[in-house]
Short mmCIF file of C-alpha atoms (C1' of nucleotides) in Angstrom, two decimals:
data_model
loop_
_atom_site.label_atom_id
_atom_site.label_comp_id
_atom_site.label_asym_id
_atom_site.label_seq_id
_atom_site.Cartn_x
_atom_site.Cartn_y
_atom_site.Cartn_z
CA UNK Q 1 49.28 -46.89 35.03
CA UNK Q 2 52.79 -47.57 35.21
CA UNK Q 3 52.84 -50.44 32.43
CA UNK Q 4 56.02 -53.05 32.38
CA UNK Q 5 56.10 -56.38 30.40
CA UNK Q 6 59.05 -59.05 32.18
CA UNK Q 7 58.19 -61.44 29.53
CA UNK Q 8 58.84 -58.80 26.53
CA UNK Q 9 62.04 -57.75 27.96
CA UNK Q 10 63.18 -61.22 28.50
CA UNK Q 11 62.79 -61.76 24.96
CA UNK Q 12 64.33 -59.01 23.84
CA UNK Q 13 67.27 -59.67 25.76
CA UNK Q 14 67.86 -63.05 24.59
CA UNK Q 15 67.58 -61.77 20.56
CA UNK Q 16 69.98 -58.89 21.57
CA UNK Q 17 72.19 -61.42 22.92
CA UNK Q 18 72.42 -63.57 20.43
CA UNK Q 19 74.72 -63.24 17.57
CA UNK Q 20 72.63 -63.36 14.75
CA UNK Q 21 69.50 -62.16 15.34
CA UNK Q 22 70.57 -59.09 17.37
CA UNK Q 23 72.82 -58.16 14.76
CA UNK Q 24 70.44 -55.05 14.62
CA UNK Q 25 69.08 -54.41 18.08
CA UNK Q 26 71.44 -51.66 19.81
CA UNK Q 27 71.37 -50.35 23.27
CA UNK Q 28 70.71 -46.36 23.41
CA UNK Q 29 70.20 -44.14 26.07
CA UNK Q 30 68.49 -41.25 27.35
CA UNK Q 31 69.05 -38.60 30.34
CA UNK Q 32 65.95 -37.51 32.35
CA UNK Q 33 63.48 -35.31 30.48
CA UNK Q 34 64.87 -36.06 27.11
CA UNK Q 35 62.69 -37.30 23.91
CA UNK Q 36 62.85 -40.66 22.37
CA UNK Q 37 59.85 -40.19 20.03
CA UNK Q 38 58.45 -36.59 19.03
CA UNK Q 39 54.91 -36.38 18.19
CA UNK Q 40 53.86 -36.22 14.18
CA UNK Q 41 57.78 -37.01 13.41
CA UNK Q 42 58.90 -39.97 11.00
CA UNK Q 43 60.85 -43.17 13.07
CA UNK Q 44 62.29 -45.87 11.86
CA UNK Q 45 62.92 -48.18 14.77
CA UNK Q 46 61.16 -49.98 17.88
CA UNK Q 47 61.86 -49.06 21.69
CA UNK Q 48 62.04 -51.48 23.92
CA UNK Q 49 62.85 -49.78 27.34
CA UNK Q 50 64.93 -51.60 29.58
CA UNK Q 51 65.72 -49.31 32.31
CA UNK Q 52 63.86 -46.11 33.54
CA UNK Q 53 60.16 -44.46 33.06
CA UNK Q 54 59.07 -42.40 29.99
CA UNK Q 55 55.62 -41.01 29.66
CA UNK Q 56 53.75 -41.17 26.48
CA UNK Q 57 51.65 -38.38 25.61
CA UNK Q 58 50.07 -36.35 23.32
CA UNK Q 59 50.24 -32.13 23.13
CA UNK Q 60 47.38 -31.10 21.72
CA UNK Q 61 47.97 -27.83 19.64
CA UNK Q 62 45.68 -25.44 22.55
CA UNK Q 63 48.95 -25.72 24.71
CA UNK Q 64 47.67 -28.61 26.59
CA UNK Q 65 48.89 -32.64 27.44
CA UNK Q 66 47.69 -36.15 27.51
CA UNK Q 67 49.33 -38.84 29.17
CA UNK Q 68 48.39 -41.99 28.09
CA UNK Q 69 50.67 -44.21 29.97
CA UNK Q 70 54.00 -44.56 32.24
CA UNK Q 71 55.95 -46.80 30.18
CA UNK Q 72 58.70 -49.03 32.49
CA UNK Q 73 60.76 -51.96 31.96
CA UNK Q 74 59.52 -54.38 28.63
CA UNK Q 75 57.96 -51.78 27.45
CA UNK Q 76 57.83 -51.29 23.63
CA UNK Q 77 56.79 -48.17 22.04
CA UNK Q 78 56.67 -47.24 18.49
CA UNK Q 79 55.36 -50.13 16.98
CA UNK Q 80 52.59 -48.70 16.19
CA UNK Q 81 54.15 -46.82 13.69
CA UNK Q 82 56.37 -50.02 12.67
CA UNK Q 83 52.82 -51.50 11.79
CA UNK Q 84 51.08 -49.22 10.21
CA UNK Q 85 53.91 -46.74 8.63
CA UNK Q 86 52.49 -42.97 9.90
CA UNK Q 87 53.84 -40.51 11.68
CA UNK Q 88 54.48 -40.87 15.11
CA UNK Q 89 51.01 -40.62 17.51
CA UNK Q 90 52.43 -39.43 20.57
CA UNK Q 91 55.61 -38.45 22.56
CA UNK Q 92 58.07 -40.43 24.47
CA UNK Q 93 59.80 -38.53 27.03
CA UNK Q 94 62.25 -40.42 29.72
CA UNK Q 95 60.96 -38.89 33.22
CA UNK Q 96 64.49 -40.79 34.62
CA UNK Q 97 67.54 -41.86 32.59
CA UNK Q 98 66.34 -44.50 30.52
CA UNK Q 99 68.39 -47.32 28.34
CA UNK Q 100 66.31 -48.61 25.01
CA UNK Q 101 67.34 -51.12 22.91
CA UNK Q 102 66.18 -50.12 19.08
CA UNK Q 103 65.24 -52.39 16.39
CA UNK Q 104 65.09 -50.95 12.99
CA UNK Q 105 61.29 -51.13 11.51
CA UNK Q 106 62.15 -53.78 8.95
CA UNK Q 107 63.79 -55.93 11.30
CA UNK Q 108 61.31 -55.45 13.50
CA UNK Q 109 58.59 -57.02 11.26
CA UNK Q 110 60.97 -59.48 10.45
CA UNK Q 111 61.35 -60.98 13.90
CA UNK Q 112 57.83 -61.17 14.34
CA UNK Q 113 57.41 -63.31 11.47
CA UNK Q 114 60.45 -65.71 12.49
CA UNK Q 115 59.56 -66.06 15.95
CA UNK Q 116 55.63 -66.83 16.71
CA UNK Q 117 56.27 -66.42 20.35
CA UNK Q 118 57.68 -62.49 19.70
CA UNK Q 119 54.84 -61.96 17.77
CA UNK Q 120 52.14 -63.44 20.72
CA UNK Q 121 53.79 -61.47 22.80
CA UNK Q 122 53.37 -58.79 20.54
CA UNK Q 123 49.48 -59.46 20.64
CA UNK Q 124 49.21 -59.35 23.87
CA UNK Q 125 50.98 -55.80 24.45
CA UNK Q 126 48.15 -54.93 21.84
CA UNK Q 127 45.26 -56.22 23.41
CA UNK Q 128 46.48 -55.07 26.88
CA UNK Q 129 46.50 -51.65 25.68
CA UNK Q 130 43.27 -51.58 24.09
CA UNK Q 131 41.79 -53.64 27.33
CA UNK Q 132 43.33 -50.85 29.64
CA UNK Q 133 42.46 -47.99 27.65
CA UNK Q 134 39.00 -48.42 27.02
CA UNK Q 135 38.56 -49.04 30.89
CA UNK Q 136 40.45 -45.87 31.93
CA UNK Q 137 38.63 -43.62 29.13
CA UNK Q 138 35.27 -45.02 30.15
CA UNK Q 139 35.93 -44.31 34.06
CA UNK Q 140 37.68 -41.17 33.73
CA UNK Q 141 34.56 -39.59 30.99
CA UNK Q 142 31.57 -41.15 32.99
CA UNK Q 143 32.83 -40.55 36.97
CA UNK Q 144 33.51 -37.27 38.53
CA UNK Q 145 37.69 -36.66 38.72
CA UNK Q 146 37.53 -37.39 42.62
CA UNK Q 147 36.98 -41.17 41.67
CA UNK Q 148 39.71 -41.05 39.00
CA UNK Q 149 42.06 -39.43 41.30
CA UNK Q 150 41.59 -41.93 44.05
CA UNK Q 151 41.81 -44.78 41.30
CA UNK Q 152 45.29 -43.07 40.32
CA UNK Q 153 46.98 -42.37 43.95
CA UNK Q 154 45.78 -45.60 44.46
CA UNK Q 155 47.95 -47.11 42.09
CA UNK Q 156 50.26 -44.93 42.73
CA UNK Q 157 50.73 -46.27 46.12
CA UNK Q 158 50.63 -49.61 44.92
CA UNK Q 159 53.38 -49.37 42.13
CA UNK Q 160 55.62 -46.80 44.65
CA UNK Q 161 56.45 -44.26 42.29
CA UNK Q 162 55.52 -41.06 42.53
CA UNK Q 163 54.73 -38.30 39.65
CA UNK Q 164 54.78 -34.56 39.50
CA UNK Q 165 50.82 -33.37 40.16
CA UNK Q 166 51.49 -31.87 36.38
CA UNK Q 167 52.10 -35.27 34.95
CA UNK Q 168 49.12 -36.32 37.01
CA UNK Q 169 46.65 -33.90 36.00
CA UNK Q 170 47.68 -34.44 32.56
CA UNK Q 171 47.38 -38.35 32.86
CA UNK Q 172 43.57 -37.27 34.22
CA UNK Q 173 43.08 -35.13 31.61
CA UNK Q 174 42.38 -32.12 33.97
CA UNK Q 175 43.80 -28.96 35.05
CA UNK Q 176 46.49 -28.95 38.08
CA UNK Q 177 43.91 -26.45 40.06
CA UNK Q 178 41.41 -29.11 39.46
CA UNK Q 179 43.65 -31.66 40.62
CA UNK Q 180 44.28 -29.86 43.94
CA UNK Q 181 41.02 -28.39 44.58
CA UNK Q 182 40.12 -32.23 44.25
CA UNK Q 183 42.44 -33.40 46.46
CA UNK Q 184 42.15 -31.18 49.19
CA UNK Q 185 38.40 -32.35 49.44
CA UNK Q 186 39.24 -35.70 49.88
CA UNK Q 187 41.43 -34.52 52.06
CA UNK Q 188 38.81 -32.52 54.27
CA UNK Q 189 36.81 -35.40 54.15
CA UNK Q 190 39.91 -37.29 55.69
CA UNK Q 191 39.75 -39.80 53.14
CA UNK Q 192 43.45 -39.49 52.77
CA UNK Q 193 46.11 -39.76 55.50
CA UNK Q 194 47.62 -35.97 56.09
CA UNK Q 195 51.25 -37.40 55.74
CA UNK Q 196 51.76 -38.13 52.59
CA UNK Q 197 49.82 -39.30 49.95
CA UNK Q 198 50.44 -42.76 51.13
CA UNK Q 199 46.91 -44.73 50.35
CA UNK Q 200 47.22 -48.29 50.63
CA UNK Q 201 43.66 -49.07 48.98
CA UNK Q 202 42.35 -52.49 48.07
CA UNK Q 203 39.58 -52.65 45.32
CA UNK Q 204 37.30 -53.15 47.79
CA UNK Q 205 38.57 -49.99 50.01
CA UNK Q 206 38.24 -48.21 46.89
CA UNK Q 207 34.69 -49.44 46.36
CA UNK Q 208 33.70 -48.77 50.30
CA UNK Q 209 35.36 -44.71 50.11
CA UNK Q 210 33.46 -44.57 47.09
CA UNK Q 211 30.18 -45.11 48.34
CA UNK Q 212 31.37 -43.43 51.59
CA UNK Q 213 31.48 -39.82 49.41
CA UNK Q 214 27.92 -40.61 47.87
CA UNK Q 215 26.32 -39.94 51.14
CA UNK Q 216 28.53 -37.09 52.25
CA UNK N 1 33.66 -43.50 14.07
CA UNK N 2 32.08 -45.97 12.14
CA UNK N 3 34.73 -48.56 11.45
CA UNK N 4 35.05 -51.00 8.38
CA UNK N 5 37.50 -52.87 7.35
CA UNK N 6 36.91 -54.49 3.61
CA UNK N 7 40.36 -56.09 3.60
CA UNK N 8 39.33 -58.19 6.87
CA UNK N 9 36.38 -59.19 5.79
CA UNK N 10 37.33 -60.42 2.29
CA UNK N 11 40.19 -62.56 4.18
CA UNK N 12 37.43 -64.11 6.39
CA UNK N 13 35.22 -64.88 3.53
CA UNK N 14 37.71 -66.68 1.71
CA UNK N 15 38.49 -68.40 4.92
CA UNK N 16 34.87 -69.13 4.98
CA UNK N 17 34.71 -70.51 1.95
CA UNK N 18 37.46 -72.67 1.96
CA UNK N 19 36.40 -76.72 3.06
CA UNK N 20 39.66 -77.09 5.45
CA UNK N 21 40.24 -73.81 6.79
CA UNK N 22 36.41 -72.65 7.10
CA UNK N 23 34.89 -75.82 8.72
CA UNK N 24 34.58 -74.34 12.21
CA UNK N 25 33.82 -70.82 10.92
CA UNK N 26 29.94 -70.10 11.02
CA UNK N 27 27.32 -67.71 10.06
CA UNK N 28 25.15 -66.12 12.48
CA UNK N 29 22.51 -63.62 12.73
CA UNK N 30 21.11 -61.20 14.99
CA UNK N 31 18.09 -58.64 14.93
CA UNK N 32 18.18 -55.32 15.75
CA UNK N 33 19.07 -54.21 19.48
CA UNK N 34 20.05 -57.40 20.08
CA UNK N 35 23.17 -58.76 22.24
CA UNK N 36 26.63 -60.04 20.45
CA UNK N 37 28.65 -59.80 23.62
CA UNK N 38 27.71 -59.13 27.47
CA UNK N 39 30.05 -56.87 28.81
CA UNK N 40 31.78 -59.69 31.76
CA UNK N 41 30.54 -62.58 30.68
CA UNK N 42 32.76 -65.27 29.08
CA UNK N 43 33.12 -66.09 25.03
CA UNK N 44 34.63 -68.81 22.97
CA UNK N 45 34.32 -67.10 20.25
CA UNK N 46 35.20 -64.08 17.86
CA UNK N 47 33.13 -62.61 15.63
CA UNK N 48 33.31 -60.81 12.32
CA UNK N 49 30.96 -58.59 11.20
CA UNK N 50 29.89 -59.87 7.75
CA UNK N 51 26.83 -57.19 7.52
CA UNK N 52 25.16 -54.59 10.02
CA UNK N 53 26.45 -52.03 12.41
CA UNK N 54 26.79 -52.32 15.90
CA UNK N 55 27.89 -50.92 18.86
CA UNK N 56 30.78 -51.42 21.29
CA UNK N 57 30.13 -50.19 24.07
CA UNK N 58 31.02 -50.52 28.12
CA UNK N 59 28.16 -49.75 31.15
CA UNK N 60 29.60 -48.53 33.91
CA UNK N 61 27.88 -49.10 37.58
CA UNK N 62 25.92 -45.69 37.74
CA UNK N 63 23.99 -46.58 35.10
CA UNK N 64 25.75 -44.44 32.19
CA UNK N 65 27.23 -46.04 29.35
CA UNK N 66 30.49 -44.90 26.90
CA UNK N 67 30.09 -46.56 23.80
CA UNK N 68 34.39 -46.59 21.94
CA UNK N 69 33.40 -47.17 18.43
CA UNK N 70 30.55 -48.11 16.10
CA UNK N 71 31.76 -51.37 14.52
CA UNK N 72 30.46 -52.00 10.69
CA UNK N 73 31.36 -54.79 8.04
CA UNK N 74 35.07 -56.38 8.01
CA UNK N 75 35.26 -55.50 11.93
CA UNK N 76 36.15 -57.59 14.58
CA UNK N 77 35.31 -57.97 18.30
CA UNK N 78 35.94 -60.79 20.43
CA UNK N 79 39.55 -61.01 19.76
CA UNK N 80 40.95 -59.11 22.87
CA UNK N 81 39.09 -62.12 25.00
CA UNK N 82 40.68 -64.33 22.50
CA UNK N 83 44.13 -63.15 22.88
CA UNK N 84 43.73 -62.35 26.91
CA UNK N 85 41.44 -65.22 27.74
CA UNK N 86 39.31 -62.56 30.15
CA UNK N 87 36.19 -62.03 30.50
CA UNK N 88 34.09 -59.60 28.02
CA UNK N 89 35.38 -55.63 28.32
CA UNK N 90 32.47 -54.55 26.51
CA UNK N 91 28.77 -54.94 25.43
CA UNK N 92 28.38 -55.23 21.67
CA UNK N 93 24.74 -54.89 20.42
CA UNK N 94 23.42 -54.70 16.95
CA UNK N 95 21.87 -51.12 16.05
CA UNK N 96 20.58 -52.80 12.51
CA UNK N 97 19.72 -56.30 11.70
CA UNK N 98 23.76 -58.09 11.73
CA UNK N 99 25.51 -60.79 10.09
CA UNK N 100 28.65 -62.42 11.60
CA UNK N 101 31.02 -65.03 10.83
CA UNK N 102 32.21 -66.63 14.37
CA UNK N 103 35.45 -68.13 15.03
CA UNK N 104 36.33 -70.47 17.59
CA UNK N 105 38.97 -69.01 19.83
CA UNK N 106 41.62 -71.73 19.51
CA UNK N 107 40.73 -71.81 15.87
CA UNK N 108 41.11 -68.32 15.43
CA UNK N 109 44.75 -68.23 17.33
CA UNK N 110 45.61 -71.13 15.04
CA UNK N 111 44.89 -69.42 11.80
CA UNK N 112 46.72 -66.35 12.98
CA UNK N 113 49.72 -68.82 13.09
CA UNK N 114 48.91 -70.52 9.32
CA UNK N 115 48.63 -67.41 7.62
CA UNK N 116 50.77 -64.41 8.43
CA UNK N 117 48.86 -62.72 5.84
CA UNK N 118 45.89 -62.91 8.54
CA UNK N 119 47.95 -61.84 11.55
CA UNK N 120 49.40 -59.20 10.18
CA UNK N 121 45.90 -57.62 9.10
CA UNK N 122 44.72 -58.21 13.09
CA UNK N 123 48.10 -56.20 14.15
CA UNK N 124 47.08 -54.01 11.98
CA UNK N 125 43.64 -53.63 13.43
CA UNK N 126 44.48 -53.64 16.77
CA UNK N 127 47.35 -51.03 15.83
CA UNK N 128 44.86 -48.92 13.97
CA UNK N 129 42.04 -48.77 17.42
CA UNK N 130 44.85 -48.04 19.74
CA UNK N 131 45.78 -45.13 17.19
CA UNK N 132 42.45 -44.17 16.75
CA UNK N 133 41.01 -43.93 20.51
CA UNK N 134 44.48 -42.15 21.35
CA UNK N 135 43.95 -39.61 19.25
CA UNK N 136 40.06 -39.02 20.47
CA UNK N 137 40.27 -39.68 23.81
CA UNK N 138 42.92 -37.04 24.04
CA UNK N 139 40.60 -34.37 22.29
CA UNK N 140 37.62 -35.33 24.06
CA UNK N 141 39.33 -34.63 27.31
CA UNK N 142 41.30 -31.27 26.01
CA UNK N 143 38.79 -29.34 24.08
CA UNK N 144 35.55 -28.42 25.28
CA UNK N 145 32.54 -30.76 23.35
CA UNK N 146 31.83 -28.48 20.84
CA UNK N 147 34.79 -29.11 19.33
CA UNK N 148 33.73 -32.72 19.77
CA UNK N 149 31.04 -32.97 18.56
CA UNK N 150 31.08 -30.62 15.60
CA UNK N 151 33.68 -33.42 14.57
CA UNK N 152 31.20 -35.79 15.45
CA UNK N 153 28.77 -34.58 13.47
CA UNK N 154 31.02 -34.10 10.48
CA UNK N 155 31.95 -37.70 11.05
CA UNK N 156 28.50 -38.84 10.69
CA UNK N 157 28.19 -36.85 7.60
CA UNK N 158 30.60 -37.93 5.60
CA UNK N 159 29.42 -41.58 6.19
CA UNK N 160 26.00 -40.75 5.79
CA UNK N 161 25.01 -42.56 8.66
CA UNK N 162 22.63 -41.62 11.80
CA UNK N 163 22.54 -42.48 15.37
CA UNK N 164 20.74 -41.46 18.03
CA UNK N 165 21.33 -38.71 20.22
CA UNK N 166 21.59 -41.04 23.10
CA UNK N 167 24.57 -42.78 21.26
CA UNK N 168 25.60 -39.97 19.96
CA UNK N 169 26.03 -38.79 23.66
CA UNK N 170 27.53 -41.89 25.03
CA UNK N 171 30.23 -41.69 22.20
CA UNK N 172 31.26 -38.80 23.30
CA UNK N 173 31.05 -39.27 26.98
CA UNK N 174 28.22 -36.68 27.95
CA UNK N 175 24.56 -36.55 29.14
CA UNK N 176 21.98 -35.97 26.13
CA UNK N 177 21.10 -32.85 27.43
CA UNK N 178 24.66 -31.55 26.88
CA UNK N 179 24.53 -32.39 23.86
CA UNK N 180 21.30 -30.85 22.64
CA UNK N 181 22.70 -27.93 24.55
CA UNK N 182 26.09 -27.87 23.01
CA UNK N 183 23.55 -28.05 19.42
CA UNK N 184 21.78 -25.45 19.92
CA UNK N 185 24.65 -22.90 20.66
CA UNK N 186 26.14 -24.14 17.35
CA UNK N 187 22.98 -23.81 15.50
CA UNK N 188 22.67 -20.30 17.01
CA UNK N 189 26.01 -19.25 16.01
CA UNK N 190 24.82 -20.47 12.60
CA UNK N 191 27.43 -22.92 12.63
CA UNK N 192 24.97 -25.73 11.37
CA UNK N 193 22.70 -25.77 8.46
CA UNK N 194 19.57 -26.17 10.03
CA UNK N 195 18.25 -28.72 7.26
CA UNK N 196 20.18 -31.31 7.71
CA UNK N 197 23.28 -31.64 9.56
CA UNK N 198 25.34 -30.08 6.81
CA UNK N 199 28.40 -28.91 8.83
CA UNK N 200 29.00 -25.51 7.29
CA UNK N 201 31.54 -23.62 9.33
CA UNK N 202 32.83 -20.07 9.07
CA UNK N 203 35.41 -18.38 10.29
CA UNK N 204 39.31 -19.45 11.65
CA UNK N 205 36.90 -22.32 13.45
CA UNK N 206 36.18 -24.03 10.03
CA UNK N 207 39.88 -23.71 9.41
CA UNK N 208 40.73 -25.44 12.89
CA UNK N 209 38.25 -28.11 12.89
CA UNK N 210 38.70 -29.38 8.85
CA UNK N 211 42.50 -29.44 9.92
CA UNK N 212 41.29 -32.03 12.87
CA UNK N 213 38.57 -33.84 10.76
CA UNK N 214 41.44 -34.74 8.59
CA UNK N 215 42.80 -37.67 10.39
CA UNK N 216 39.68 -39.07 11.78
"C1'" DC V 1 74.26 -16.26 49.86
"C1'" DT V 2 70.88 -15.03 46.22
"C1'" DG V 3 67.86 -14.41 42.34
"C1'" DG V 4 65.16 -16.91 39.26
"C1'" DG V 5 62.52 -20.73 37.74
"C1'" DA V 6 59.76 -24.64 38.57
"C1'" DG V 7 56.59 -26.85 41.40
"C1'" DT V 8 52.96 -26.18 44.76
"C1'" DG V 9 48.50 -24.51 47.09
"C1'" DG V 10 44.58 -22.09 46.85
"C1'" DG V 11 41.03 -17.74 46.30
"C1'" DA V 12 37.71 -15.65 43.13
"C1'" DC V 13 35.20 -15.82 39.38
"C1'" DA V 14 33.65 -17.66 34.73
"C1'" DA V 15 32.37 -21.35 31.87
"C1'" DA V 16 30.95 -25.96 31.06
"C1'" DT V 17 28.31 -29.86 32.29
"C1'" DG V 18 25.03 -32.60 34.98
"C1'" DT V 19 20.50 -33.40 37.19
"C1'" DC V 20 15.77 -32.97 37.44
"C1'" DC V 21 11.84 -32.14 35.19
"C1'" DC V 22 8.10 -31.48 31.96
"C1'" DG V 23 5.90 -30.59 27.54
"C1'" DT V 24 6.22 -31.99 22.60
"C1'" DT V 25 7.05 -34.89 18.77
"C1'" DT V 26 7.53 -39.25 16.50
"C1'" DA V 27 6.80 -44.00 15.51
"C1'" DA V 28 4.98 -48.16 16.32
"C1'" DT V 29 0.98 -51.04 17.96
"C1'" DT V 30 -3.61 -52.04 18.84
"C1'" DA M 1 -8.01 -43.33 14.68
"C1'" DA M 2 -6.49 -43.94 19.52
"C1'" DT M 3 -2.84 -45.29 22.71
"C1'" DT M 4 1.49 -45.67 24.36
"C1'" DA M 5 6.47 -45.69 24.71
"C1'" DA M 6 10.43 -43.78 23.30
"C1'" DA M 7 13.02 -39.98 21.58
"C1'" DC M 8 13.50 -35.06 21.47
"C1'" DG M 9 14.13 -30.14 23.22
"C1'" DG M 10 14.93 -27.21 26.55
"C1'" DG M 11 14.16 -24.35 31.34
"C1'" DA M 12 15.98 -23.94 36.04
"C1'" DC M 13 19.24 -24.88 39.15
"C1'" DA M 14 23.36 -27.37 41.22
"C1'" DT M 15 27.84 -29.03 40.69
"C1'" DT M 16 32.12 -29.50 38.50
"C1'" DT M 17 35.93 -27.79 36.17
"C1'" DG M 18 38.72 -24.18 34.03
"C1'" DT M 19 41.10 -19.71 33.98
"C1'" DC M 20 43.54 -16.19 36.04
"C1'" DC M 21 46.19 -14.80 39.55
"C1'" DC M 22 49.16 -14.41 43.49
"C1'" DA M 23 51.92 -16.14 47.30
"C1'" DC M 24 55.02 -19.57 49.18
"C1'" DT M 25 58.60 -23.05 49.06
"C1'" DC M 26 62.53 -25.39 47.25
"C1'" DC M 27 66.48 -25.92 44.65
"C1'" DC M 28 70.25 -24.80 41.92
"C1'" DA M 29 73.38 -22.00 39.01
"C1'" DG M 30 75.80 -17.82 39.34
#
DNA sequence: CTGGGAGTGGGACAAATGTCCCGTTTAATT
DNA sequence: AATTAAACGGGACATTTGTCCCACTCCCAG
């Protein structure tokens, strides 16, 4: 949910350091809750975050949000657009203060072509993407929410960061009243410890709550 | 929906062609309904689509399927294992009579390295599905299936292709009988031509809808 | 402090969707 | 032509989810 990439970052850090080919990477930065990337706008550089969260959504014009990911540390965003040269798909916002560095589109393409291992990684951020999507999409249309949600605070618990239930609901692609009503069954069925929201689920936990509901 | 992608393809037939480059690359040929890729199970190579549609599809364990794209000629699949080295995401089954060209994995990574031309036509692919299922996951979880599905349908028409309501219902993530449901209210509100499936809207909703058809 | 705004929690009702089921149509096979 | 399996269409009912609304807390700028 909350995606990072070490092995990006790394890289990125070593072109920014270096003299020549960082010539064009610079560092910017962001304070909580501003935008890097506006939907349907025109960029002309690569994010790579590499400090804070952003979320990565699209508004959709009936007033309402999808979140697609959390995007952390190594994270790149925009090169979508660097590839195929449209208008930006989604928005960035920084949900804390968040450093970038930018590389300019052109540059950008550039690198991938010098370095074969920048543009693997490159593949890979790709593929993961498309790997996690399609499973989240799939689980999220075909199960009730009260899996999804428990699949979500599950992570959640796992990664230790915490999101406002609006930035949930919107990463479910539900309503915050659904969200609640949801959780406050799972509650009442004291699948969740009263406390917090503090789950500490394995797959397998998952899988045994799961079929634990089906009977109930 | 249904995806093609000429430039691919002509790349991979020259490849094909060519006595050095093409030795490992074969033809192969399946009949309709049958089995490309088993969703889980482990492949060594990728395949192109040369001829035929299929499609791409993941079956969850309650027995109902979401299907993420119909893949035609030019298309690839395959290539996430390739990249990832995991096991399948997805089933991919022929809906007519197909035609591939398989790749062997490590030949496939090394011709992305030989010719940039090539690699920069799979980022471009890869770019173009993570755009793509963005943008519809995000309406098919905002707006209510009408919406959906009217685009669906207008989809379909403008490719002049059919599929059946079961696949029609597993692309968009709902049971078949909320589909033929969600039909018949549009067909009552004389939103459909009842001879074919000539989308003929009225109203601010053709307005809305042609707007979102666009980019699709 | 203090008023306002954002986030939260949930009741009541409406709308959308799923499940179960059965009769009809279609298409392919014998 | 007869038979059968699959696809189609839709009624009845249950469940899920959304919308609207209000009350409560918390926090911060004035």
């Amino acid at each position: 949910m909350l995606r990072t990439n070490t092995a990006f970052l790394q890289f990125v850090e070593q072109l920014f350091e270096d003299k020549q080919a960082g010539n064009a990477i610079q560092l910017k930065s962001f304070a909580a809750g501003a935008h890097l990337i506006r939907q349907g706008s025109i960029i002309s550089q690569v994010y790579i975050i590499r400090e804070g969260i952003t979320k990565c959504y699209i508004a959709e014009d009936n007033g309402k949000d999808y979140i697609f990911e959390f995007l952390g540390t190594g994270e790149i965003t925009g090169e979508l657009e660097a590839i195929n040269k449209g208008a930006c798909l989604s928005n960035i916002t920084a949900l804390t203060p968040v450093t970038v560095f930018t590389i300019p589109h052109n540059r950008f393409m550039a690198l991938l072509r010098s370095y074969p291992e920048f543009n693997e990684l490159l593949l890979k951020v790709l593929a993961a993407r498309i790997y996690q999507t399609c499973i989240r999409t799939s689980y999220q249309q075909l199960y009730p929410v009260e899996y999804a949600l428990l699949r979500l605070l599950s992570l959640e618990a796992s990664q230790q960061t915490f999101f406002s239930k609006k930035d949930m609901a919107a990463y479910l692609g539900i309503s915050v009243r659904s969200f609640n009503r949801t959780l406050k069954d799972l509650r009442e069925k004291n699948i969740l410890d009263k406390e917090g929201l503090n789950i500490d689920l394995s797959k397998e936990q998952l899988e045994q709550m799961i079929k634990r509901f089906e009977d109930a």
